[in-house]
């Protein structure tokens, strides 16, 4: 009979109530509260916990099978409390540690750690940053959720386990310590932010009502409960003085460890025979758990092995500024922000350093435009003409003088996009701004016979106020002219004003009455599903002008914090689709409905495409696995409190959301333990496969060196994230970032594509410069057939790297549409290339831009490995019905014009 099993609930057992509460919360979390867990991951955690508990019980304790009620509770708890990247493997780490602790850390047959507590704390300490505790934003941050957790806890659990003294004393001690912390740091963060964060955090109340009150691991006596509460709060307070994270868990873990040591220390006084007996009892348990852990580590190592030190066949050599002539001196841009929000200026201006490349003078060499948004006004919005030999000269752009010199009135240059909007054969320039108007410069090369640009913003209909770092060009309706999609990061107007007022970070409205804080209400309202961003603007090219379309009618009505826009034909129907990478909310996959509008593709569960809760920073298209369909690489953050990592959406060839699979973990492209920004796809070693370069690093204190060293701001960010949207949605309630850092000076990555997976070879190729990088453009600056790299940095000038590649075959294609069916830039054109000895055919598509804060070389470069001689190219010109087939010699660039 199942009732005879050890662990089966008896009458009055509180565990079924606990399991019911946790299950209810998990269901709500997945469906409503934005938990970053999929049902499959929850099922794996619960099933693994039950199976491991039953297996260890059977082997070590023998007797009847264990009914895994406690293991189910542990699995559910870990599904709520732990955060890790996509896939299922990392779900097993905290489960193994939690269940294993029940059989290893015991005293007289009774485990002394709450298993979920041990699983969380040990994972944070031992999992090498691959696991974090759940970020605050997935808890909802509302008092209604807190009331739900507390009420269920009181009614169904707390009254049964007789731990009222522990709960009450812990809350009294904790809030007294919290008041002291708030008073000590009153100069740095508003007093109420501390309390509102704690009071609206279900994580805190789950810890209070369900974790430390575990009857198996908490004292029965009132005195013991009082001492336990005081001990946890005391250790928690000391950890906060060190600006530590996850202090609740570590404090309780430390107290349990002290108790374990005390009990075993006392037991040693019983004599060596008793000690030997305990060792005989513990030895097989330790041996079994160690063997299981070793097997798990071996499997993990085989999945993430770097293949040792090997020669990738190329080097990325930094070209010094004395050679390139590229200048980016520091400025006082942070001090120009409205004084009332200067404490957050470094966050608000943490993006905007961008690069765009194109051949602006039609001399065959790719030129560079740099926004250098936080640099000296003399160095901002700079166009550099390529002279050859990695030498560049500055091209005057008088039309941008006002933008460079007066951010208060014109904003900061924050992005750029070259395109031939009028199909006349030269590259025009769209300049994005933060807190300013778009600027459109028409290239007069063809008309005047010399390189010059004129401001045609109003003439072409682009005189729009934006807060933007993202734009892309695509022929939405396939009329042979390039249309534009521009993404706003933040809302261009402030909430609460009637009529709406423009949001300008350099000059906020003055208060109109006592307590007026409307001017500060512009931050994201949630951390996982923010819908108060700027959204997207859509412009159709009509008769030499751009006509703004109704974004809502076009299917782009969501108001997200858009950081990057990928555009290309994802489903092979010849119409360009969109992928919008959004911060603080789910990304958007939008399928083109033959030029009329876009249809959103959304999965049904968290973790599906269109349902992610990650922080999309970048969207790069490219055929990663060589199946002829473009995949999507999305950069993200993988740090403490946010162990999420990049997304690699593999394209199934259809439009069903469930078919898209995120394979970043399986293909070792997670960008773990990095704060990711821009990325680019290109064949760096010319082996025919697309590699990934990834920019990393948030902010340093090079512009505001107030304190010694580089104090960490992430601790304060955690406290803000705990708060209600009415708190963290207002900039004046945020802690002071001045003089502090967030994950600064990180290494960038070079992910080499090995077919089935990627290997980071950044150090192997000499890419060891740490910094706070933003955009990455891959571009063949010297026309030698390999991709060089231009990287922008928020607080340093852009850097240029020469690719010293291997002697391998290659072919480059510079395509030009006829300007009727296909735009002159040939954006949307797809090429399939075959050559003897090359697995293929290789597929590439012409994209106007392809990544965050960067526009790379529009020419198509195919690496051919050992292949020599000629190659067969099948060109599917955009808008054309039949492809063009050509046989071309390799080892050179070909300029091809559509018939």
PDB file of N, CA, C and O in Angstrom, residues 136-169:
ATOM      1  N   UNK A 136      14.361  39.897  -9.298  1.00  0.00           N
ATOM      2  CA  UNK A 136      13.220  40.463  -8.587  1.00  0.00           C
ATOM      3  C   UNK A 136      12.043  40.724  -9.506  1.00  0.00           C
ATOM      4  O   UNK A 136      10.891  40.623  -9.099  1.00  0.00           O
ATOM      5  N   UNK A 137      12.330  41.047 -10.780  1.00  0.00           N
ATOM      6  CA  UNK A 137      11.230  41.466 -11.642  1.00  0.00           C
ATOM      7  C   UNK A 137      10.253  40.336 -11.949  1.00  0.00           C
ATOM      8  O   UNK A 137       9.146  40.582 -12.392  1.00  0.00           O
ATOM      9  N   UNK A 138      10.641  39.071 -11.735  1.00  0.00           N
ATOM     10  CA  UNK A 138       9.703  38.007 -12.057  1.00  0.00           C
ATOM     11  C   UNK A 138       8.674  37.775 -10.940  1.00  0.00           C
ATOM     12  O   UNK A 138       7.809  36.928 -11.080  1.00  0.00           O
ATOM     13  N   UNK A 139       8.742  38.548  -9.875  1.00  0.00           N
ATOM     14  CA  UNK A 139       7.816  38.325  -8.767  1.00  0.00           C
ATOM     15  C   UNK A 139       6.558  39.175  -8.863  1.00  0.00           C
ATOM     16  O   UNK A 139       5.659  39.053  -8.039  1.00  0.00           O
ATOM     17  N   UNK A 140       6.499  40.042  -9.824  1.00  0.00           N
ATOM     18  CA  UNK A 140       5.302  40.859  -9.953  1.00  0.00           C
ATOM     19  C   UNK A 140       5.428  42.200  -9.272  1.00  0.00           C
ATOM     20  O   UNK A 140       4.967  43.207  -9.770  1.00  0.00           O
ATOM     21  N   UNK A 141       6.031  42.247  -8.093  1.00  0.00           N
ATOM     22  CA  UNK A 141       6.258  43.507  -7.408  1.00  0.00           C
ATOM     23  C   UNK A 141       4.996  44.220  -6.986  1.00  0.00           C
ATOM     24  O   UNK A 141       4.966  45.439  -6.896  1.00  0.00           O
ATOM     25  N   UNK A 142       3.938  43.479  -6.704  1.00  0.00           N
ATOM     26  CA  UNK A 142       2.686  44.121  -6.305  1.00  0.00           C
ATOM     27  C   UNK A 142       2.285  43.630  -4.929  1.00  0.00           C
ATOM     28  O   UNK A 142       2.561  42.500  -4.535  1.00  0.00           O
ATOM     29  N   UNK A 143       1.594  44.500  -4.204  1.00  0.00           N
ATOM     30  CA  UNK A 143       1.131  44.140  -2.870  1.00  0.00           C
ATOM     31  C   UNK A 143       0.051  43.057  -2.932  1.00  0.00           C
ATOM     32  O   UNK A 143      -0.118  42.291  -1.990  1.00  0.00           O
ATOM     33  N   UNK A 144      -0.676  42.966  -4.049  1.00  0.00           N
ATOM     34  CA  UNK A 144      -1.696  41.932  -4.186  1.00  0.00           C
ATOM     35  C   UNK A 144      -1.061  40.545  -4.169  1.00  0.00           C
ATOM     36  O   UNK A 144      -1.583  39.616  -3.537  1.00  0.00           O
ATOM     37  N   UNK A 145       0.069  40.405  -4.853  1.00  0.00           N
ATOM     38  CA  UNK A 145       0.754  39.116  -4.872  1.00  0.00           C
ATOM     39  C   UNK A 145       1.307  38.788  -3.489  1.00  0.00           C
ATOM     40  O   UNK A 145       1.245  37.647  -3.025  1.00  0.00           O
ATOM     41  N   UNK A 146       1.829  39.796  -2.816  1.00  0.00           N
ATOM     42  CA  UNK A 146       2.315  39.594  -1.451  1.00  0.00           C
ATOM     43  C   UNK A 146       1.182  39.125  -0.550  1.00  0.00           C
ATOM     44  O   UNK A 146       1.334  38.179   0.234  1.00  0.00           O
ATOM     45  N   UNK A 147       0.034  39.789  -0.640  1.00  0.00           N
ATOM     46  CA  UNK A 147      -1.111  39.401   0.178  1.00  0.00           C
ATOM     47  C   UNK A 147      -1.527  37.971  -0.110  1.00  0.00           C
ATOM     48  O   UNK A 147      -1.884  37.209   0.799  1.00  0.00           O
ATOM     49  N   UNK A 148      -1.452  37.589  -1.370  1.00  0.00           N
ATOM     50  CA  UNK A 148      -1.782  36.216  -1.745  1.00  0.00           C
ATOM     51  C   UNK A 148      -0.842  35.216  -1.078  1.00  0.00           C
ATOM     52  O   UNK A 148      -1.267  34.221  -0.485  1.00  0.00           O
ATOM     53  N   UNK A 149       0.460  35.487  -1.178  1.00  0.00           N
ATOM     54  CA  UNK A 149       1.451  34.578  -0.596  1.00  0.00           C
ATOM     55  C   UNK A 149       1.288  34.488   0.917  1.00  0.00           C
ATOM     56  O   UNK A 149       1.257  33.404   1.507  1.00  0.00           O
ATOM     57  N   UNK A 150       1.160  35.626   1.576  1.00  0.00           N
ATOM     58  CA  UNK A 150       1.075  35.659   3.030  1.00  0.00           C
ATOM     59  C   UNK A 150      -0.212  34.994   3.515  1.00  0.00           C
ATOM     60  O   UNK A 150      -0.205  34.208   4.468  1.00  0.00           O
ATOM     61  N   UNK A 151      -1.327  35.284   2.865  1.00  0.00           N
ATOM     62  CA  UNK A 151      -2.604  34.706   3.294  1.00  0.00           C
ATOM     63  C   UNK A 151      -2.596  33.198   3.184  1.00  0.00           C
ATOM     64  O   UNK A 151      -2.999  32.477   4.114  1.00  0.00           O
ATOM     65  N   UNK A 152      -2.137  32.697   2.043  1.00  0.00           N
ATOM     66  CA  UNK A 152      -2.085  31.244   1.892  1.00  0.00           C
ATOM     67  C   UNK A 152      -1.122  30.630   2.898  1.00  0.00           C
ATOM     68  O   UNK A 152      -1.393  29.564   3.457  1.00  0.00           O
ATOM     69  N   UNK A 153       0.003  31.311   3.112  1.00  0.00           N
ATOM     70  CA  UNK A 153       0.952  30.785   4.081  1.00  0.00           C
ATOM     71  C   UNK A 153       0.360  30.686   5.473  1.00  0.00           C
ATOM     72  O   UNK A 153       0.520  29.684   6.173  1.00  0.00           O
ATOM     73  N   UNK A 154      -0.359  31.728   5.897  1.00  0.00           N
ATOM     74  CA  UNK A 154      -0.957  31.726   7.234  1.00  0.00           C
ATOM     75  C   UNK A 154      -2.052  30.682   7.368  1.00  0.00           C
ATOM     76  O   UNK A 154      -2.125  29.942   8.355  1.00  0.00           O
ATOM     77  N   UNK A 155      -2.907  30.614   6.360  1.00  0.00           N
ATOM     78  CA  UNK A 155      -4.065  29.724   6.462  1.00  0.00           C
ATOM     79  C   UNK A 155      -3.702  28.248   6.327  1.00  0.00           C
ATOM     80  O   UNK A 155      -4.257  27.392   7.015  1.00  0.00           O
ATOM     81  N   UNK A 156      -2.771  27.953   5.426  1.00  0.00           N
ATOM     82  CA  UNK A 156      -2.547  26.555   5.070  1.00  0.00           C
ATOM     83  C   UNK A 156      -1.277  25.950   5.643  1.00  0.00           C
ATOM     84  O   UNK A 156      -1.109  24.743   5.604  1.00  0.00           O
ATOM     85  N   UNK A 157      -0.400  26.783   6.164  1.00  0.00           N
ATOM     86  CA  UNK A 157       0.884  26.217   6.552  1.00  0.00           C
ATOM     87  C   UNK A 157       1.366  26.674   7.925  1.00  0.00           C
ATOM     88  O   UNK A 157       1.585  25.872   8.834  1.00  0.00           O
ATOM     89  N   UNK A 158       1.484  27.981   8.094  1.00  0.00           N
ATOM     90  CA  UNK A 158       2.150  28.516   9.277  1.00  0.00           C
ATOM     91  C   UNK A 158       1.446  28.084  10.556  1.00  0.00           C
ATOM     92  O   UNK A 158       2.084  27.699  11.546  1.00  0.00           O
ATOM     93  N   UNK A 159       0.116  28.163  10.582  1.00  0.00           N
ATOM     94  CA  UNK A 159      -0.615  27.810  11.797  1.00  0.00           C
ATOM     95  C   UNK A 159      -0.433  26.346  12.161  1.00  0.00           C
ATOM     96  O   UNK A 159      -0.578  25.970  13.326  1.00  0.00           O
ATOM     97  N   UNK A 160      -0.104  25.522  11.190  1.00  0.00           N
ATOM     98  CA  UNK A 160       0.068  24.093  11.458  1.00  0.00           C
ATOM     99  C   UNK A 160       1.447  23.753  12.013  1.00  0.00           C
ATOM    100  O   UNK A 160       1.591  22.782  12.747  1.00  0.00           O
ATOM    101  N   UNK A 161       2.448  24.505  11.628  1.00  0.00           N
ATOM    102  CA  UNK A 161       3.812  24.134  12.009  1.00  0.00           C
ATOM    103  C   UNK A 161       4.287  24.834  13.280  1.00  0.00           C
ATOM    104  O   UNK A 161       5.392  24.579  13.741  1.00  0.00           O
ATOM    105  N   UNK A 162       3.484  25.710  13.839  1.00  0.00           N
ATOM    106  CA  UNK A 162       3.809  26.358  15.112  1.00  0.00           C
ATOM    107  C   UNK A 162       5.165  27.072  15.055  1.00  0.00           C
ATOM    108  O   UNK A 162       6.050  26.813  15.855  1.00  0.00           O
ATOM    109  N   UNK A 163       5.298  27.955  14.078  1.00  0.00           N
ATOM    110  CA  UNK A 163       6.535  28.729  13.958  1.00  0.00           C
ATOM    111  C   UNK A 163       6.238  30.230  14.017  1.00  0.00           C
ATOM    112  O   UNK A 163       6.921  31.038  13.406  1.00  0.00           O
ATOM    113  N   UNK A 164       5.173  30.599  14.745  1.00  0.00           N
ATOM    114  CA  UNK A 164       4.796  32.004  14.841  1.00  0.00           C
ATOM    115  C   UNK A 164       5.872  32.859  15.468  1.00  0.00           C
ATOM    116  O   UNK A 164       6.114  33.996  15.039  1.00  0.00           O
ATOM    117  N   UNK A 165       6.542  32.336  16.498  1.00  0.00           N
ATOM    118  CA  UNK A 165       7.615  33.098  17.137  1.00  0.00           C
ATOM    119  C   UNK A 165       8.738  33.391  16.165  1.00  0.00           C
ATOM    120  O   UNK A 165       9.281  34.508  16.130  1.00  0.00           O
ATOM    121  N   UNK A 166       9.070  32.412  15.340  1.00  0.00           N
ATOM    122  CA  UNK A 166      10.144  32.580  14.366  1.00  0.00           C
ATOM    123  C   UNK A 166       9.772  33.655  13.341  1.00  0.00           C
ATOM    124  O   UNK A 166      10.581  34.549  13.033  1.00  0.00           O
ATOM    125  N   UNK A 167       8.550  33.608  12.840  1.00  0.00           N
ATOM    126  CA  UNK A 167       8.126  34.557  11.805  1.00  0.00           C
ATOM    127  C   UNK A 167       8.064  35.975  12.361  1.00  0.00           C
ATOM    128  O   UNK A 167       8.614  36.917  11.772  1.00  0.00           O
ATOM    129  N   UNK A 168       7.390  36.130  13.486  1.00  0.00           N
ATOM    130  CA  UNK A 168       7.218  37.466  14.047  1.00  0.00           C
ATOM    131  C   UNK A 168       8.555  38.082  14.435  1.00  0.00           C
ATOM    132  O   UNK A 168       8.852  39.245  14.124  1.00  0.00           O
ATOM    133  N   UNK A 169       9.389  37.306  15.120  1.00  0.00           N
ATOM    134  CA  UNK A 169      10.686  37.848  15.548  1.00  0.00           C
ATOM    135  C   UNK A 169      11.574  38.164  14.343  1.00  0.00           C
ATOM    136  O   UNK A 169      12.284  39.184  14.329  1.00  0.00           O
TER     137      UNK A 169
END
